[in-house]
XYZ file of C-alpha atoms in Angstrom:
672
model
C 34.095 -13.692 12.063
C 34.270 -13.270 8.289
C 30.693 -13.776 7.034
C 27.406 -12.620 8.594
C 24.170 -14.471 7.756
C 25.841 -16.095 4.739
C 25.498 -12.758 2.934
C 27.803 -10.041 4.260
C 31.558 -10.576 3.967
C 33.431 -8.405 6.464
C 36.125 -6.147 5.040
C 36.922 -3.905 7.992
C 35.600 -2.890 11.410
C 35.175 0.874 11.116
C 34.085 1.794 14.619
C 33.104 0.298 17.966
C 30.926 1.967 20.587
C 28.619 1.098 23.468
C 25.826 0.086 21.082
C 27.896 -2.277 18.943
C 30.021 -1.588 15.885
C 30.076 -0.326 12.312
C 31.498 -2.679 9.717
C 32.451 -2.229 6.079
C 31.250 -5.330 4.242
C 30.408 -6.784 0.836
C 26.956 -8.125 -0.006
C 27.874 -11.328 -1.818
C 24.265 -11.712 -3.026
C 24.477 -8.397 -4.892
C 27.688 -8.577 -6.903
C 29.811 -7.842 -3.816
C 28.247 -4.418 -3.370
C 30.044 -2.577 -0.573
C 27.744 -1.629 2.280
C 27.952 -0.593 5.924
C 26.637 -2.987 8.569
C 25.587 -1.397 11.862
C 25.727 -4.141 14.499
C 23.514 -3.488 17.533
C 23.958 -5.424 20.773
C 20.658 -6.192 22.491
C 20.836 -4.338 25.824
C 18.309 -2.487 28.009
C 19.353 0.709 26.212
C 18.763 -0.699 22.716
C 15.686 -2.874 23.376
C 13.227 -0.162 22.326
C 15.153 0.486 19.090
C 15.248 -3.227 18.210
C 11.530 -3.675 18.935
C 10.760 -0.586 16.845
C 12.810 -1.819 13.893
C 11.223 -5.275 13.915
C 7.950 -3.655 12.904
C 8.988 -0.505 11.063
C 12.166 -1.166 9.094
C 10.054 -1.483 5.918
C 9.481 2.286 6.142
C 13.199 2.949 5.726
C 13.677 0.871 2.597
C 11.341 3.248 0.757
C 13.193 6.431 1.753
C 14.900 7.260 -1.532
C 16.526 10.681 -1.961
C 19.891 11.688 -3.481
C 21.032 13.442 -0.288
C 19.970 10.703 2.131
C 21.906 7.521 2.751
C 19.914 4.480 1.610
C 18.910 1.991 4.318
C 18.556 -1.567 3.080
C 17.634 -4.170 5.695
C 17.270 -5.060 9.374
C 17.775 -8.537 10.790
C 19.191 -10.666 13.562
C 22.635 -12.249 13.365
C 21.754 -15.933 12.939
C 24.665 -17.393 10.988
C 28.368 -16.613 11.336
C 30.855 -18.129 8.899
C 28.182 -20.550 7.579
C 27.383 -21.868 11.075
C 24.042 -21.166 12.776
C 24.514 -19.355 16.088
C 22.421 -18.160 18.987
C 23.164 -14.481 19.473
C 21.827 -11.254 20.889
C 23.100 -9.146 18.024
C 20.983 -7.365 15.436
C 22.005 -5.219 12.503
C 20.812 -2.871 9.829
C 22.613 -2.356 6.545
C 22.957 0.911 4.702
C 24.698 2.574 1.802
C 28.464 2.818 2.044
C 29.199 6.485 1.366
C 32.781 7.477 0.587
C 33.278 11.214 0.824
C 34.834 14.154 2.614
C 33.532 15.636 5.840
C 31.171 18.495 4.949
C 32.689 21.008 7.348
C 36.243 20.266 6.231
C 35.173 20.505 2.595
C 33.448 23.872 3.106
C 36.307 25.643 4.907
C 37.755 27.301 1.807
C 34.454 27.786 -0.024
C 32.666 31.059 -0.739
C 29.123 31.934 0.293
C 27.589 30.778 -3.005
C 29.129 27.311 -2.760
C 28.154 27.069 0.901
C 24.549 27.950 0.119
C 24.510 25.346 -2.666
C 25.610 22.679 -0.188
C 23.130 23.908 2.386
C 20.243 23.812 -0.088
C 20.928 20.103 -0.618
C 20.792 19.557 3.147
C 17.493 21.438 3.323
C 16.147 19.288 0.491
C 16.956 16.130 2.462
C 15.342 17.477 5.630
C 12.228 18.583 3.788
C 11.865 15.186 2.134
C 12.029 13.468 5.520
C 9.555 15.900 7.091
C 7.107 15.233 4.260
C 7.474 11.515 4.952
C 6.931 11.937 8.687
C 10.565 11.549 9.804
C 13.038 13.801 11.603
C 16.752 13.730 12.382
C 16.937 13.587 16.153
C 20.715 13.734 16.275
C 23.460 14.230 13.719
C 27.154 13.875 14.364
C 29.424 16.289 12.504
C 31.010 13.268 10.784
C 27.665 12.066 9.412
C 27.354 14.680 6.661
C 29.632 13.906 3.742
C 30.377 15.435 0.358
C 30.842 13.197 -2.667
C 31.294 13.735 -6.379
C 28.883 11.895 -8.659
C 29.136 12.363 -12.421
C 31.117 15.544 -11.895
C 28.576 17.052 -9.502
C 29.174 17.805 -5.839
C 26.593 16.046 -3.702
C 25.878 16.140 0.024
C 25.003 12.830 1.671
C 23.611 12.521 5.195
C 24.355 9.147 6.791
C 22.566 9.721 10.090
C 19.572 7.566 11.060
C 16.145 9.303 10.997
C 13.252 8.551 13.336
C 9.458 8.927 13.058
C 8.114 12.340 14.012
C 5.636 10.996 16.545
C 7.608 7.951 17.657
C 8.777 6.745 21.049
C 11.891 8.704 22.008
C 13.135 5.659 23.910
C 13.870 4.080 20.535
C 16.441 6.767 19.683
C 20.023 5.509 19.884
C 23.250 7.226 18.848
C 22.043 10.262 20.798
C 25.257 10.925 22.679
C 26.343 13.781 20.402
C 24.932 16.921 22.007
C 26.616 19.580 19.938
C 23.887 20.208 17.353
C 21.009 19.436 19.712
C 18.354 21.974 20.615
C 18.027 22.979 24.305
C 14.602 21.318 24.338
C 16.146 17.976 23.369
C 18.964 18.332 25.882
C 16.577 19.160 28.702
C 13.830 16.582 28.289
C 14.910 14.265 25.462
C 12.091 15.209 23.085
C 12.398 15.781 19.358
C 10.182 17.384 16.727
C 10.453 19.529 13.611
C 11.535 22.545 15.684
C 14.565 20.626 16.989
C 15.488 19.791 13.394
C 15.238 23.517 12.560
C 17.675 24.236 15.407
C 20.024 21.572 14.090
C 19.937 23.194 10.643
C 20.830 26.561 12.151
C 23.892 25.103 13.842
C 24.986 23.416 10.619
C 24.697 26.715 8.731
C 26.722 28.525 11.400
C 29.633 26.097 11.080
C 29.461 26.032 7.299
C 29.757 29.812 7.178
C 32.355 30.353 9.897
C 34.477 27.274 9.257
C 34.703 26.909 13.012
C 35.385 23.369 14.178
C 32.526 21.535 15.813
C 33.269 20.920 19.461
C 31.709 19.511 22.567
C 30.719 22.816 24.142
C 27.457 24.286 22.895
C 27.984 27.844 21.700
C 25.673 30.695 22.675
C 23.866 33.399 20.729
C 26.341 36.073 21.811
C 29.204 34.315 20.095
C 27.130 33.660 16.994
C 26.159 37.314 16.885
C 29.759 38.475 17.213
C 31.089 36.053 14.612
C 28.326 36.107 12.004
C 26.439 39.393 12.195
C 29.457 41.536 11.450
C 30.151 39.443 8.357
C 26.678 38.874 6.951
C 23.507 40.260 8.496
C 21.212 38.216 6.263
C 22.898 34.984 7.272
C 22.833 35.942 10.934
C 19.087 36.583 10.785
C 18.484 33.154 9.270
C 20.681 31.380 11.815
C 19.105 33.312 14.680
C 15.584 32.351 13.594
C 16.675 28.702 13.424
C 18.252 28.495 16.879
C 16.425 31.049 19.007
C 15.779 29.627 22.479
C 12.024 30.084 22.119
C 11.267 27.248 19.721
C 7.803 28.685 19.046
C 9.386 31.662 17.270
C 11.673 29.559 15.068
C 10.918 28.850 11.451
C 7.851 26.652 11.142
C 9.120 24.725 8.152
C 12.068 24.065 5.864
C 10.232 26.019 3.147
C 10.460 29.197 5.237
C 14.243 28.813 5.533
C 14.800 28.368 1.801
C 12.442 31.259 1.028
C 14.528 33.570 3.215
C 17.741 32.321 1.615
C 16.384 32.893 -1.903
C 15.114 36.342 -0.982
C 18.217 37.455 0.948
C 20.822 36.157 -1.495
C 18.918 36.472 -4.780
C 18.792 32.710 -5.311
C 16.203 30.416 -6.897
C 16.766 27.183 -5.020
C 13.977 24.630 -5.368
C 14.248 21.947 -2.688
C 11.040 20.142 -3.690
C 12.017 17.507 -6.232
C 8.802 15.758 -7.268
C 10.817 12.949 -8.813
C 11.422 11.574 -5.319
C 8.107 12.584 -3.728
C 5.447 11.869 -6.348
C 6.091 8.138 -6.354
C 4.571 4.970 -4.962
C 6.721 2.647 -2.828
C 9.417 0.797 -4.724
C 9.380 -1.912 -2.050
C 6.699 -3.428 0.187
C 5.517 -1.290 3.105
C 4.756 -2.489 6.613
C 1.324 -4.006 7.129
C -1.644 -2.177 8.607
C -3.885 -3.684 11.306
C -2.013 -6.989 11.293
C 0.480 -6.637 14.145
C -1.775 -8.427 16.646
C -2.082 -11.394 14.268
C 1.687 -11.612 13.796
C 2.242 -11.411 17.553
C -0.276 -14.186 18.159
C 1.421 -16.424 15.616
C 4.796 -15.776 17.234
C 3.354 -16.480 20.688
C 2.008 -19.828 19.442
C 5.458 -20.760 18.175
C 7.348 -19.644 21.269
C 4.857 -21.350 23.585
C 5.586 -24.639 21.847
C 9.314 -24.242 21.219
C 10.321 -22.764 24.573
C 7.474 -23.279 27.078
C 6.648 -26.924 26.354
C 3.016 -26.146 25.588
C 1.057 -28.169 23.050
C 1.633 -27.299 19.416
C -0.918 -25.186 17.577
C -1.824 -25.618 13.926
C -2.236 -21.917 13.131
C -4.599 -21.307 10.230
C -5.080 -17.906 8.610
C -8.391 -17.193 6.932
C -10.105 -14.113 5.560
C -12.159 -12.787 2.693
C -10.559 -12.464 -0.727
C -8.227 -9.480 -0.740
C -7.620 -9.291 3.013
C -3.918 -9.899 2.472
C -3.215 -13.457 3.607
C -0.197 -13.728 1.310
C 1.159 -10.334 2.381
C 0.742 -11.356 6.006
C 2.748 -14.546 5.469
C 5.523 -12.561 3.749
C 5.745 -10.074 6.629
C 5.458 -12.873 9.184
C 8.408 -14.725 7.653
C 10.526 -11.584 7.752
C 9.635 -11.190 11.437
C 10.486 -14.814 12.156
C 13.916 -14.254 10.643
C 14.434 -11.245 12.892
C 13.282 -13.327 15.869
C 15.936 -15.899 14.976
C 13.563 -18.676 13.906
C 13.972 -20.983 10.906
C 11.403 -21.435 8.161
C 10.339 -23.857 5.447
C 7.886 -22.162 3.081
C 5.729 -23.665 0.331
C 3.361 -21.793 -1.990
C 0.617 -23.964 -3.466
C -2.043 -23.421 -6.110
C -4.216 -25.442 -8.468
C -1.139 -26.261 -10.569
C 0.818 -27.888 -7.716
C -1.115 -31.100 -7.084
C 1.628 -33.516 -8.163
C 2.704 -36.137 -5.621
C 4.989 -34.883 -2.828
C 5.076 -31.354 -4.268
C 4.805 -29.582 -0.898
C 7.067 -32.003 0.977
C 9.710 -31.703 -1.731
C 9.802 -27.917 -1.233
C 9.880 -28.279 2.550
C 12.765 -30.765 2.459
C 14.743 -28.575 0.068
C 14.246 -25.750 2.572
C 15.541 -27.733 5.553
C 18.428 -29.656 3.974
C 20.832 -26.953 5.109
C 19.821 -27.560 8.730
C 20.165 -31.349 8.542
C 23.285 -33.157 9.637
C 25.222 -35.358 7.225
C 24.380 -38.454 9.271
C 20.676 -37.724 8.976
C 20.895 -37.225 5.204
C 22.797 -40.510 4.861
C 20.302 -42.300 7.092
C 17.299 -41.341 4.951
C 19.131 -41.074 1.651
C 17.026 -43.747 -0.055
C 13.858 -41.634 0.138
C 15.475 -38.193 -0.047
C 17.215 -38.987 -3.319
C 13.901 -39.853 -4.945
C 12.570 -36.387 -4.197
C 15.855 -34.599 -4.853
C 17.730 -36.482 -7.600
C 20.716 -34.109 -7.352
C 21.678 -35.907 -4.147
C 22.456 -39.036 -6.162
C 25.501 -37.341 -7.674
C 27.066 -37.076 -4.223
C 26.832 -40.861 -3.727
C 27.979 -41.951 -7.191
C 25.024 -44.328 -7.586
C 22.264 -44.605 -10.117
C 18.715 -43.549 -9.338
C 17.495 -46.673 -11.146
C 19.506 -48.928 -8.847
C 17.508 -47.917 -5.802
C 14.879 -50.316 -4.572
C 11.253 -49.393 -5.016
C 9.752 -48.687 -1.589
C 6.077 -48.615 -0.753
C 4.234 -45.448 0.157
C 3.997 -46.290 3.861
C 7.750 -46.469 4.118
C 8.080 -43.133 2.319
C 5.711 -41.495 4.812
C 7.601 -42.965 7.752
C 11.116 -42.138 6.557
C 10.485 -38.684 5.109
C 8.433 -37.737 8.149
C 11.191 -38.906 10.490
C 13.823 -37.004 8.507
C 11.856 -33.791 8.997
C 11.289 -34.504 12.702
C 14.924 -35.408 13.398
C 16.164 -32.332 11.564
C 13.868 -30.183 13.696
C 15.595 -31.488 16.826
C 18.800 -29.825 15.591
C 17.110 -26.563 14.593
C 13.385 -26.243 15.370
C 11.576 -24.691 12.427
C 8.193 -23.519 11.239
C 6.530 -25.014 8.173
C 4.477 -22.329 6.423
C 2.121 -23.310 3.619
C 0.221 -20.780 1.544
C -3.093 -22.090 0.129
C -3.135 -25.249 2.227
C -6.247 -26.548 0.470
C -4.082 -27.366 -2.582
C -1.862 -29.734 -0.581
C -1.295 -32.984 -2.497
C -2.456 -36.181 -0.809
C 0.985 -37.720 -0.272
C 2.345 -34.562 1.322
C -0.782 -34.483 3.476
C -0.058 -37.984 4.783
C 3.501 -37.043 5.748
C 2.323 -33.899 7.527
C -0.268 -35.996 9.318
C 2.518 -38.322 10.497
C 4.577 -35.356 11.728
C 1.625 -34.034 13.707
C 0.997 -37.424 15.294
C 4.671 -37.808 16.240
C 5.260 -34.333 17.678
C 7.203 -35.748 20.629
C 9.949 -36.814 18.181
C 10.664 -33.294 16.928
C 9.994 -29.569 17.108
C 7.902 -28.462 14.129
C 5.228 -25.748 14.083
C 2.708 -25.228 11.303
C 1.244 -21.988 9.965
C -1.026 -22.276 6.932
C -3.383 -20.051 4.999
C -6.581 -20.966 3.220
C -7.617 -19.368 -0.044
C -11.245 -19.524 1.065
C -12.701 -19.237 4.542
C -15.338 -21.902 3.863
C -12.574 -24.526 3.827
C -11.797 -24.122 7.515
C -14.163 -26.981 8.424
C -12.051 -29.325 6.292
C -8.938 -28.320 8.225
C -10.787 -28.650 11.531
C -11.826 -32.193 10.599
C -8.249 -32.930 9.525
C -6.899 -31.823 12.906
C -9.631 -33.582 14.894
C -8.833 -36.882 13.178
C -5.195 -36.485 14.149
C -4.034 -38.569 17.101
C -1.412 -36.062 18.254
C -1.829 -33.309 20.882
C -2.477 -30.578 18.307
C -4.747 -27.560 18.719
C -6.257 -25.630 15.833
C -5.869 -21.867 16.161
C -7.882 -19.947 13.564
C -6.862 -16.350 12.887
C -9.279 -14.382 10.736
C -8.049 -11.302 8.884
C -10.541 -8.471 9.010
C -11.153 -5.698 6.530
C -9.810 -2.209 7.194
C -11.606 0.359 9.310
C -11.590 3.971 8.087
C -8.597 4.626 10.352
C -6.799 1.571 8.956
C -7.569 2.747 5.429
C -6.104 6.165 6.235
C -2.917 4.611 7.622
C -2.568 2.347 4.575
C -2.877 5.382 2.286
C -0.326 7.275 4.390
C 2.180 4.471 3.905
C 1.479 4.098 0.180
C 1.831 7.816 -0.518
C 4.601 8.433 2.013
C 2.718 11.097 3.968
C 3.466 12.552 7.395
C -0.053 11.907 8.698
C -3.082 9.803 7.674
C -5.531 11.565 5.279
C -8.721 10.626 7.152
C -11.235 12.556 5.011
C -9.878 11.125 1.762
C -9.678 7.676 3.364
C -13.375 7.813 4.227
C -14.163 8.139 0.510
C -11.838 5.278 -0.420
C -13.356 3.174 2.345
C -16.827 3.766 0.963
C -15.763 2.666 -2.518
C -13.842 -0.425 -1.368
C -15.720 -1.403 1.815
C -12.323 -1.549 3.507
C -11.022 -4.476 1.460
C -7.213 -4.104 1.854
C -6.375 -5.279 -1.651
C -8.935 -2.952 -3.228
C -7.689 -0.025 -1.123
C -4.143 -0.584 -2.379
C -5.203 -1.128 -5.974
C -7.477 1.917 -6.001
C -4.657 4.168 -4.780
C -2.394 2.730 -7.481
C -5.069 3.326 -10.127
C -5.783 6.901 -8.983
C -2.058 7.621 -9.023
C -1.400 6.110 -12.449
C -4.333 8.024 -13.948
C -3.132 11.234 -12.220
C -6.270 11.836 -10.186
C -3.962 12.402 -7.201
C -0.684 14.294 -7.491
C 1.966 16.372 -5.706
C 1.757 20.175 -5.625
C 4.716 22.557 -5.774
C 5.145 22.377 -1.989
C 5.516 18.612 -2.063
C 2.068 17.905 -0.610
C -0.358 15.363 -2.018
C -3.488 16.862 -3.580
C -6.306 14.450 -2.750
C -9.283 16.797 -2.901
C -9.888 16.700 -6.655
C -11.011 13.083 -6.886
C -14.664 12.869 -7.911
C -15.691 9.232 -7.666
C -19.020 9.962 -9.347
C -17.087 10.708 -12.547
C -14.404 8.052 -12.206
C -15.246 4.495 -13.125
C -12.542 2.200 -11.813
C -12.952 -1.546 -12.073
C -13.063 -3.282 -8.703
C -12.219 -6.641 -10.257
C -8.726 -7.481 -8.980
C -7.623 -9.252 -12.154
C -8.780 -6.338 -14.344
C -7.010 -3.851 -12.053
C -3.728 -5.748 -12.177
C -3.918 -6.281 -15.954
C -4.447 -2.539 -16.438
C -1.548 -1.872 -14.094
C 0.708 -4.137 -16.148
C -0.154 -2.195 -19.325
C 1.545 0.878 -17.826
C 4.751 -0.917 -16.836
C 8.152 -0.393 -18.418
C 9.243 -2.897 -21.139
C 11.793 -4.634 -18.876
C 9.138 -5.361 -16.258
C 6.790 -6.720 -18.910
C 9.607 -8.952 -20.182
C 10.158 -10.411 -16.713
C 6.417 -11.023 -16.295
C 6.260 -12.767 -19.680
C 9.128 -15.071 -18.716
C 7.636 -15.980 -15.329
C 4.310 -16.804 -17.001
C 5.822 -19.642 -19.061
C 6.925 -21.610 -15.978
C 4.679 -23.933 -13.978
C 6.745 -23.302 -10.833
C 8.169 -20.328 -8.986
C 11.145 -18.962 -10.916
C 14.546 -18.445 -9.229
C 16.053 -15.004 -9.560
C 19.219 -16.492 -11.062
C 17.153 -18.027 -13.902
C 15.482 -14.680 -14.570
C 18.887 -13.019 -14.590
C 20.214 -15.490 -17.142
C 17.185 -15.127 -19.412
C 16.961 -11.320 -19.273
C 20.726 -10.601 -19.111
C 19.966 -8.003 -16.437
C 22.492 -7.122 -13.736
C 21.660 -8.400 -10.238
C 21.011 -4.999 -8.568
C 18.744 -3.849 -11.416
C 16.824 -7.135 -11.516
C 16.439 -7.240 -7.719
C 15.006 -3.727 -7.659
C 12.649 -4.527 -10.537
C 11.352 -7.711 -8.897
C 10.821 -6.035 -5.527
C 8.815 -3.350 -7.292
C 6.604 -5.998 -8.916
C 6.080 -7.526 -5.461
C 5.106 -4.152 -4.004
C 2.651 -3.700 -6.898
C 0.946 -6.934 -5.772
C 1.661 -8.639 -9.099
C 4.287 -11.103 -7.880
C 5.074 -12.818 -4.603
C 8.449 -14.105 -3.480
C 9.703 -17.072 -1.535
C 13.182 -18.086 -0.433
C 14.790 -21.496 -0.184
C 18.361 -22.762 -0.238
C 18.418 -22.318 -4.005
C 17.795 -18.596 -3.651
C 14.853 -16.242 -4.082
C 12.002 -17.393 -6.334
C 9.098 -15.421 -7.800
C 5.609 -16.363 -8.941
C 2.326 -14.652 -9.803
C -0.092 -13.819 -7.009
C -2.988 -14.615 -9.334
C -3.208 -17.632 -11.625
C -5.799 -15.699 -13.646
C -3.354 -12.865 -14.309
C -0.589 -15.340 -15.132
C -2.847 -17.099 -17.632
C -3.856 -13.811 -19.266
C -0.210 -12.745 -19.660
C 0.795 -16.141 -21.044
C -2.026 -16.234 -23.597
C -1.147 -12.747 -24.857
C 2.413 -13.729 -25.839
C 3.027 -14.106 -29.581
C 3.497 -17.777 -30.560
C 6.931 -17.253 -32.114
C 8.086 -15.270 -29.086
C 6.679 -17.962 -26.800
C 8.579 -20.659 -28.690
C 11.840 -18.734 -28.295
C 11.141 -18.246 -24.587
C 10.700 -22.007 -24.132
C 13.905 -22.828 -26.012
C 15.865 -20.313 -23.976
C 14.297 -21.517 -20.726
C 15.207 -25.140 -21.486
C 18.846 -24.285 -22.168
C 19.049 -22.063 -19.098
C 17.560 -24.727 -16.816
C 19.869 -27.445 -18.162
C 22.888 -25.252 -17.555
C 21.700 -24.319 -14.069
C 21.067 -27.940 -13.041
C 24.579 -28.897 -14.202
C 26.063 -26.116 -12.073
C 24.031 -27.089 -9.012
C 25.074 -30.734 -9.309
C 28.730 -29.684 -9.508
C 28.359 -27.431 -6.455
C 26.332 -29.840 -4.338
């Protein structure tokens, strides 16, 4: 095994244990960035962790702190060495940290240097506690010291868990040395067990004593530490006292005692990392039941031989149909399913537009024999294929439309017999007529393949059209309509908690937001963004959000989505505005590689920028075999951005785009 999911090239297996293994790898999609891949075998012991991560891994991608290892992604192993596989292995990827073991590093250090290291650890713990996470277990090898730009930095590479989560989801809990008695006795974790853990870390930093497998007692700590430093002993004792109710109540209390006892001025509350909105999309609120129902529909058809369902998502404007499809596709990937995704709008009515996207998506699943069999029609939709046959497009015979429907439909059906897949179409009402006829053929001929459909409608009133479309179909297809509701007050509070990275939902504040927005998910998100950008909500010196100073009677925020997003764009950095300008000149979704060529931005920087624009609800993304593409969520916003570009600048954009596209097509033909 050399390549996982066509993305991670294995360099070295670092460790193997009962859960799986740790692997040093390169992310070939991000300039060969070195990362660590934690492979997890699906077993009874890891089932709860895997189920938890399927829903919640989004939370981890937004944990950004200099002393905490970055966690990037969670997925299922689906492809090994470019070959699709059926496996029971999952993985998450995280930052590859190269450094020295903290306790080895600290052995010859004085008290001032030790306290400096410890303050960084406290800063990491406080950040996590503010976000609603705790470290349930830390191995002594999971705290490293690195040097960045001449500064010594502590990095914790242990995996945190939610404060009020299911303890069954905790893995890697075999290391008992730093664990509180409460955790050892009944397997529960909370902030007090983290305080205990911090006390044990401080003891070993100060004494230089090797961490072992036998838990040390207070008598030994008293004998070793108290005679050397009474202040330090008092702090350690208050961290690890057996009665957890008498321990420190917070990380702030520990640092206050350190500052007071040792005449220090450590500030562990860095607003730069706390007073921010998510850089990446968060998990969805009040949509898990919808996602589960969609997955059940698919599995019933694929694996239980039940009739196929044409799942249709509807909802009022702003209820998050696009966001649901994005999250649903991520979940399908984790479930090991294959996807063909098409985003439609009023600009995509050309003949075969949707089918062309779908076929491009599934070409990688098709066998060579199947491509050869239907080459005559495929090459008309995808001219690049002609290069592989050394024939001229003009030499091909002109076939009638009926034949195109039959042959393209059969290609899709036969490919689905190799790898069943789900066709997902956003804004189904914009489907062009010729694509509609092919989809109709696929639905009528379901016995010849394994294809599921999930579509969304821009407007709920169009559902009758889809119902008529299905009823006219001769195949055994059922229409399943899933309506997205608005938020309740509790949903609004949870959405705000996720957006602001809080440890608990702010119900009172949410009630006010709910009143202003009537629970419309998009308006809730946009209002929080607007309040943040205009500094009506902010972080205090303790790292807590101040939400009590918002007076809606004196604040006049537009509730028009296009106005909100246009105002949001005004406050963006120049590089983000440049990317938005470039995307606005295209009539199609724009591949990331094209944006990279036109902006001259490095891949990691561009990827981060684009994900931020997605999380801001300005752009949406889709993935096909040509890579990741981006487009505007709103045609109205796109039009406004395009019309605001200076004519000379616009001309230069078009010239550059033409040259970039020509060069890219030449490269793709050579590589095909």
